[in-house]
PDB file of C-alpha atoms and ligand atoms in Angstrom:
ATOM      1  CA  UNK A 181       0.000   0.000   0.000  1.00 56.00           C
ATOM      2  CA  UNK A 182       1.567   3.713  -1.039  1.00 61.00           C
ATOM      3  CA  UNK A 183       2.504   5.486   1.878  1.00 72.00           C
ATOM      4  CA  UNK A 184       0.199   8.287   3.318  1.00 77.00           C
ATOM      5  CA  UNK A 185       0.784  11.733   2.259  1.00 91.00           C
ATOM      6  CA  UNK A 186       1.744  13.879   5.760  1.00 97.00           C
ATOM      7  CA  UNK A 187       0.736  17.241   6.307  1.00 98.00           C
ATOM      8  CA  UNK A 188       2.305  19.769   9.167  1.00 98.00           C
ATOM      9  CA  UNK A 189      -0.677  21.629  10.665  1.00 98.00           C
ATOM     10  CA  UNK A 190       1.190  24.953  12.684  1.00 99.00           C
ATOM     11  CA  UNK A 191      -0.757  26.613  15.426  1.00 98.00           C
ATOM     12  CA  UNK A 192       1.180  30.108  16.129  1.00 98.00           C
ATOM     13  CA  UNK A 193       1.243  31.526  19.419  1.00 98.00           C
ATOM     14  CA  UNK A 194      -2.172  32.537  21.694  1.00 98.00           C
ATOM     15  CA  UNK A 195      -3.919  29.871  19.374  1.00 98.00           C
ATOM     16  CA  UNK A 196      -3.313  27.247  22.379  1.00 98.00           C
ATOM     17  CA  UNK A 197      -6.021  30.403  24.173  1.00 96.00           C
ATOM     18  CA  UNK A 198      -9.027  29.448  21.830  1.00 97.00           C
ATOM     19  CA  UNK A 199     -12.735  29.038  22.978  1.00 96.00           C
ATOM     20  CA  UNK A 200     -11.584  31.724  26.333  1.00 95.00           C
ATOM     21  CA  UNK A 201      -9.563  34.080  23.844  1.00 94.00           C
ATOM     22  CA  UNK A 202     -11.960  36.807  22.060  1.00 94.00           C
ATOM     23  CA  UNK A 203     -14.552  34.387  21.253  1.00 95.00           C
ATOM     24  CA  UNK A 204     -16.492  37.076  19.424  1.00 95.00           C
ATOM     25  CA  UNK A 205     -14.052  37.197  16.822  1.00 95.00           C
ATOM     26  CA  UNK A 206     -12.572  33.540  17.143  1.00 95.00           C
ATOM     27  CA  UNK A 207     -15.403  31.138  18.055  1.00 94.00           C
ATOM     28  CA  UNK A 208     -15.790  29.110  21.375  1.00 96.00           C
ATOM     29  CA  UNK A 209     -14.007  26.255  20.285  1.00 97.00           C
ATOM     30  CA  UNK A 210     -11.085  25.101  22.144  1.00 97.00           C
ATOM     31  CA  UNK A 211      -8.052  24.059  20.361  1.00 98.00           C
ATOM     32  CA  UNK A 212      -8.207  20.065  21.065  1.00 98.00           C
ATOM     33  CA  UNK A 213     -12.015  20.451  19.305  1.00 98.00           C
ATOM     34  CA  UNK A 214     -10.505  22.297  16.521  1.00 98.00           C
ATOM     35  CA  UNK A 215      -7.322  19.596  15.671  1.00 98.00           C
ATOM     36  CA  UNK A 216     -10.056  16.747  16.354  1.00 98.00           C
ATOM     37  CA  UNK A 217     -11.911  18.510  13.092  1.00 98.00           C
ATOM     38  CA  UNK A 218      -8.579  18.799  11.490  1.00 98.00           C
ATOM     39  CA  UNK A 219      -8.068  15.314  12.349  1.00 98.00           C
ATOM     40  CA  UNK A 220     -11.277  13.728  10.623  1.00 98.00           C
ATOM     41  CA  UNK A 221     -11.209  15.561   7.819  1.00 98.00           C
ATOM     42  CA  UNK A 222      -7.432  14.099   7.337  1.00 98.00           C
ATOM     43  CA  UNK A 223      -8.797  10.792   7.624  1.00 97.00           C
ATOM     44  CA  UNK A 224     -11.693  11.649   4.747  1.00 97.00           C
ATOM     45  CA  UNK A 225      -8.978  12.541   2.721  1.00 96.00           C
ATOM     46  CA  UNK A 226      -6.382  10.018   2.919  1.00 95.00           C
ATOM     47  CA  UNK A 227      -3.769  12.169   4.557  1.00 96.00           C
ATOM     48  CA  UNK A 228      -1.969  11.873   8.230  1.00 97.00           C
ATOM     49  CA  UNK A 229      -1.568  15.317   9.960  1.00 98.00           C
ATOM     50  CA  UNK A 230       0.828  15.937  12.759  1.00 98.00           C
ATOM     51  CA  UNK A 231      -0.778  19.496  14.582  1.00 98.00           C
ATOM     52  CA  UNK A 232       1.114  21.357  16.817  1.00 98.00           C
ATOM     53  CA  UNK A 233       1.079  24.746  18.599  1.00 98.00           C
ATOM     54  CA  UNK A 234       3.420  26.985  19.881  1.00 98.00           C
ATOM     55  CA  UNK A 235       3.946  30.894  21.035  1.00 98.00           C
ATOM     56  CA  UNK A 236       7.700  31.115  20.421  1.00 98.00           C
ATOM     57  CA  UNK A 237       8.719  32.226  16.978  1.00 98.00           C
ATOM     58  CA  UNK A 238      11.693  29.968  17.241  1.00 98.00           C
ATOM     59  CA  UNK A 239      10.525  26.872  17.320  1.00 98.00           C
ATOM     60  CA  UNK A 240       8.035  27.751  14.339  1.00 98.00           C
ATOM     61  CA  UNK A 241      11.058  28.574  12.314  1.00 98.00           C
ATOM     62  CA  UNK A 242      12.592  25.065  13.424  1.00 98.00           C
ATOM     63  CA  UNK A 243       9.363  23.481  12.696  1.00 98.00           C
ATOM     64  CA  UNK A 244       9.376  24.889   9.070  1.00 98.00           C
ATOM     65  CA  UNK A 245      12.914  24.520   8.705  1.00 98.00           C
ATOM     66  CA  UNK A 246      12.608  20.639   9.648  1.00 98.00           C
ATOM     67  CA  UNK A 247       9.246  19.798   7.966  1.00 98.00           C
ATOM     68  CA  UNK A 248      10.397  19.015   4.451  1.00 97.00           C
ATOM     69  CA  UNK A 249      12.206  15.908   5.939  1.00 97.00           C
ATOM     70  CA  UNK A 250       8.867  13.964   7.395  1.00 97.00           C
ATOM     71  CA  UNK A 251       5.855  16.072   5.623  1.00 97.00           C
ATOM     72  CA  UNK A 252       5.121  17.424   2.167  1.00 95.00           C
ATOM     73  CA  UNK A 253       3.235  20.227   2.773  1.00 96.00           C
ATOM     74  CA  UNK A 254       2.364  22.956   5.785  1.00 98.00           C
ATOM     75  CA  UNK A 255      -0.911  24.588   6.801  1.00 98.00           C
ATOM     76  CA  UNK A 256      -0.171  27.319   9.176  1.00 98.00           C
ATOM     77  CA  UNK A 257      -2.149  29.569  11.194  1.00 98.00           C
ATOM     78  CA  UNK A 258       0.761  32.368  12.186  1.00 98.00           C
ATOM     79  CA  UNK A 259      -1.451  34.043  14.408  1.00 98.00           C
ATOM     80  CA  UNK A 260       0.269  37.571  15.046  1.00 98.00           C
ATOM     81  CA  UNK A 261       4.009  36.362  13.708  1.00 98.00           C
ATOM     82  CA  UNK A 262       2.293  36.702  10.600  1.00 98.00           C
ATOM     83  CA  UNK A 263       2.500  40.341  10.844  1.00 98.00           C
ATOM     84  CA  UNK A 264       6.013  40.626  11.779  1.00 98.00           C
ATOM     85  CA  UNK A 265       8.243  37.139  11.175  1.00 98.00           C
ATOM     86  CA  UNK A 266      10.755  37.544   8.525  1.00 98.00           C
ATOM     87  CA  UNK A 267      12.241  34.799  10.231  1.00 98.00           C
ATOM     88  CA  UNK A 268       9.220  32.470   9.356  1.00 98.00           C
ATOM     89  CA  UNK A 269       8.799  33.983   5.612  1.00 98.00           C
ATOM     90  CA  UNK A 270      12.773  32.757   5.005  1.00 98.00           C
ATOM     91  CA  UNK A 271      12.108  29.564   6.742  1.00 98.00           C
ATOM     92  CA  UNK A 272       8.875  29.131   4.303  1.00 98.00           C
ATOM     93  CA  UNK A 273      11.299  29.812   1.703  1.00 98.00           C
ATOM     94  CA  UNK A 274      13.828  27.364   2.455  1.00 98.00           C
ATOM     95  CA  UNK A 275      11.753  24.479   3.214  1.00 97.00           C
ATOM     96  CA  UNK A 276      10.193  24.614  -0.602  1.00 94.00           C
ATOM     97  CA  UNK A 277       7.133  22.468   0.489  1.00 94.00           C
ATOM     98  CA  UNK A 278       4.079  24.045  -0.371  1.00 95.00           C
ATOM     99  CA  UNK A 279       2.625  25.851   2.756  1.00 97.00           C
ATOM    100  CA  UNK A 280      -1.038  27.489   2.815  1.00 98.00           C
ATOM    101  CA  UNK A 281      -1.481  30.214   5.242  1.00 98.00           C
ATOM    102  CA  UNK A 282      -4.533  30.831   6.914  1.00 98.00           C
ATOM    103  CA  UNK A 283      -6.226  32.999   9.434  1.00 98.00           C
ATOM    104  CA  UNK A 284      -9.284  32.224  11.422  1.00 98.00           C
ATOM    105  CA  UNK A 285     -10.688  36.453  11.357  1.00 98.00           C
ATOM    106  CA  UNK A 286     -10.820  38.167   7.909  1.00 98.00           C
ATOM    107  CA  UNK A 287      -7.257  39.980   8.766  1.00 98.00           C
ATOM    108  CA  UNK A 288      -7.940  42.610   6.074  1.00 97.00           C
ATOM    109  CA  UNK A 289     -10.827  43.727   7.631  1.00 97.00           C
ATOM    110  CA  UNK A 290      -9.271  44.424  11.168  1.00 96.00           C
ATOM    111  CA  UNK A 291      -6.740  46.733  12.259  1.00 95.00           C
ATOM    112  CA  UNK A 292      -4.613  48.089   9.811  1.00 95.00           C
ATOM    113  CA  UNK A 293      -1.395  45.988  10.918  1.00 95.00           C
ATOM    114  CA  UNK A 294      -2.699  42.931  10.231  1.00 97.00           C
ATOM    115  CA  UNK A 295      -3.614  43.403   6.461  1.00 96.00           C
ATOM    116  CA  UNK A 296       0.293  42.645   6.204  1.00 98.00           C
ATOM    117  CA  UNK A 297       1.396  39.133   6.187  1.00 98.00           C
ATOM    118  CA  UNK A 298       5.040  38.538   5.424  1.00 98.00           C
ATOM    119  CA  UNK A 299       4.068  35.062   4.574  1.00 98.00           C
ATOM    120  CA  UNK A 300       1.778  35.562   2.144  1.00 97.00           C
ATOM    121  CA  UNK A 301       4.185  36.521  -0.656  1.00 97.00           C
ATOM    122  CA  UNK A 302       6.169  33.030  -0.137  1.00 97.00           C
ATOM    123  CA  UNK A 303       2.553  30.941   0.887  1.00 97.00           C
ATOM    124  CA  UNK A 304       0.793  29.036  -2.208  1.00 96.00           C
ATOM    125  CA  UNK A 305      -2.220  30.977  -1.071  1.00 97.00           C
ATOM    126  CA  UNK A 306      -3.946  32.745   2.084  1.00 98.00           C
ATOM    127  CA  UNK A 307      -6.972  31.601   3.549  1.00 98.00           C
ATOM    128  CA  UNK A 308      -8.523  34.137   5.572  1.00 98.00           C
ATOM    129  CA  UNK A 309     -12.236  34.669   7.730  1.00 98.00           C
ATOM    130  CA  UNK A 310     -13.962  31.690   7.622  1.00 98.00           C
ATOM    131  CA  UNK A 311     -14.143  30.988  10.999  1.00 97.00           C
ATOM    132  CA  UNK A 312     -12.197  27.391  12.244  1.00 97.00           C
ATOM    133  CA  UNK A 313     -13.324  26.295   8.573  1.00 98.00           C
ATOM    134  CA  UNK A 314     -10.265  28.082   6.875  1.00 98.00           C
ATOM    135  CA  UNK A 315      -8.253  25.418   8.976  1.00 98.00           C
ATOM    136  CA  UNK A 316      -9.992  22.794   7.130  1.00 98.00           C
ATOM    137  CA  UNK A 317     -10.256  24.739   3.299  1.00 98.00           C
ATOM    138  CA  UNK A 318      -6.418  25.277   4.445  1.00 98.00           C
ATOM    139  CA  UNK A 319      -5.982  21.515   4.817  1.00 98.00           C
ATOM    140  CA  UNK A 320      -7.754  20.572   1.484  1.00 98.00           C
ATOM    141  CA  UNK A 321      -5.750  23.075  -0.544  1.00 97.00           C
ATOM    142  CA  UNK A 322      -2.614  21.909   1.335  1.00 97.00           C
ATOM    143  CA  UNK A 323      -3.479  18.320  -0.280  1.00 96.00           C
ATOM    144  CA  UNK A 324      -4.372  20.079  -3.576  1.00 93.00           C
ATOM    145  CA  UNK A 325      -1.111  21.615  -3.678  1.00 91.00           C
ATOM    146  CA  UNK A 326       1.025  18.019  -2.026  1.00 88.00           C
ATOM    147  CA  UNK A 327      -1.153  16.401  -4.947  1.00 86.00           C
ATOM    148  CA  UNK A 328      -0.146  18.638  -8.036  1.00 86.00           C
ATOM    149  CA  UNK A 329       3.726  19.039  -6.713  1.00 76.00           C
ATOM    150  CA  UNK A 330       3.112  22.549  -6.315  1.00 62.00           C
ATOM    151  CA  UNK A 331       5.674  24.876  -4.783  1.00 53.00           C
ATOM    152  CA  UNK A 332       5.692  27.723  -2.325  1.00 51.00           C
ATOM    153  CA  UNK A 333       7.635  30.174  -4.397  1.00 43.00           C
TER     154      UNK A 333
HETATM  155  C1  LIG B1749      -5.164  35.300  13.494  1.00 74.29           C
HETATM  156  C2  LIG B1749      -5.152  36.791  13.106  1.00 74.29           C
HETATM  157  C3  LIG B1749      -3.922  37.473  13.682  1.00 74.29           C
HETATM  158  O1  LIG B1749      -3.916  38.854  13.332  1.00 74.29           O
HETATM  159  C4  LIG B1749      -3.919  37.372  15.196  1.00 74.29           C
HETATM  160  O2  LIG B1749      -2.737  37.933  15.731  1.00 74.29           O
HETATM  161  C5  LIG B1749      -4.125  35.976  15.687  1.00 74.29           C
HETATM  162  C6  LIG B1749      -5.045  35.089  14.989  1.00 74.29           C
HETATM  163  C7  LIG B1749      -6.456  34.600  13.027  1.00 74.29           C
HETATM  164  O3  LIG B1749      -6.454  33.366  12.997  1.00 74.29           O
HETATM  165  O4  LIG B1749      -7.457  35.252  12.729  1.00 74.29           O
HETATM  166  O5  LIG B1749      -3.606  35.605  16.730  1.00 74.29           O
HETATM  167  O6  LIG B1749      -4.074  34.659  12.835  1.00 74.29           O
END
């Protein structure tokens, strides 16, 4: 049987707050019931996900920097290192695995400093304001991309 196609689902840092952090803009789900979503829909589509979160920009980079040796292809919520991580954009770069970007809020609709990502220029696409869905339209264009051999530059 072919091996399973792996996908790195990131969590940046506050995301390990969800369902108690600004649920008006972020939902009430906690983090555990958002990766069990991520998980099933993984298993509808024939992939394995590893998921993990953290709030240090470091180990992100590391995380990208590493992936291309055990995964094919990143979803990654940057949470606010989006905004200001050059550090993850030349990671992103590096790893050249396709990696899909996404944002629960709209971020071109909030404050002014988020409508910048510096990962957007190096992602295969942004996913942004659908709620803990653009986790799972992240993960399907994530396979879309693994599937077609797409790259992230
Ligand atoms: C976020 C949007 C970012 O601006 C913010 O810093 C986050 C979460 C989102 O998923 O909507 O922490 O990435």
């Amino acid at each position: 049987m072919a091996k399973k196609k792996r996908i790195l689902v990131l969590h940046g840092p506050n995301l390990n707050l969800l369902g108690k952090r600004q649920p008006e803009i972020y939902g009430r789900l906690t983090l555990a019931e958002i990766n069990r979503k991520i998980t099933d829909l993984a298993g509808e589509l024939g992939v394995e996900v590893e998921i993990r979160q953290s709030n240090s920009e470091g180990e992100l980079v590391s995380w990208v920097q590493e992936a291309p040796k055990r995964f094919g292809a990143i979803v990654i919520n940057p949470a606010a290192y989006t905004h200001t991580s050059i550090a993850l954009r030349d990671a992103a770069i590096a790893a050249e695995i396709p990696l899909v970007e996404i944002h629960i809020s709209n971020i071109h609709k909030r404050e002014d400093f988020r409508r910048h990502s510096f990962l957007a220029g190096v992602a295969v696409g942004q996913i942004t304001g659908f709620g803990i869905q653009s986790y799972l339209l992240g993960l399907r264009a994530a396979v879309e991309s693994y599937n077609s051999g797409e790259l992230n530059l």
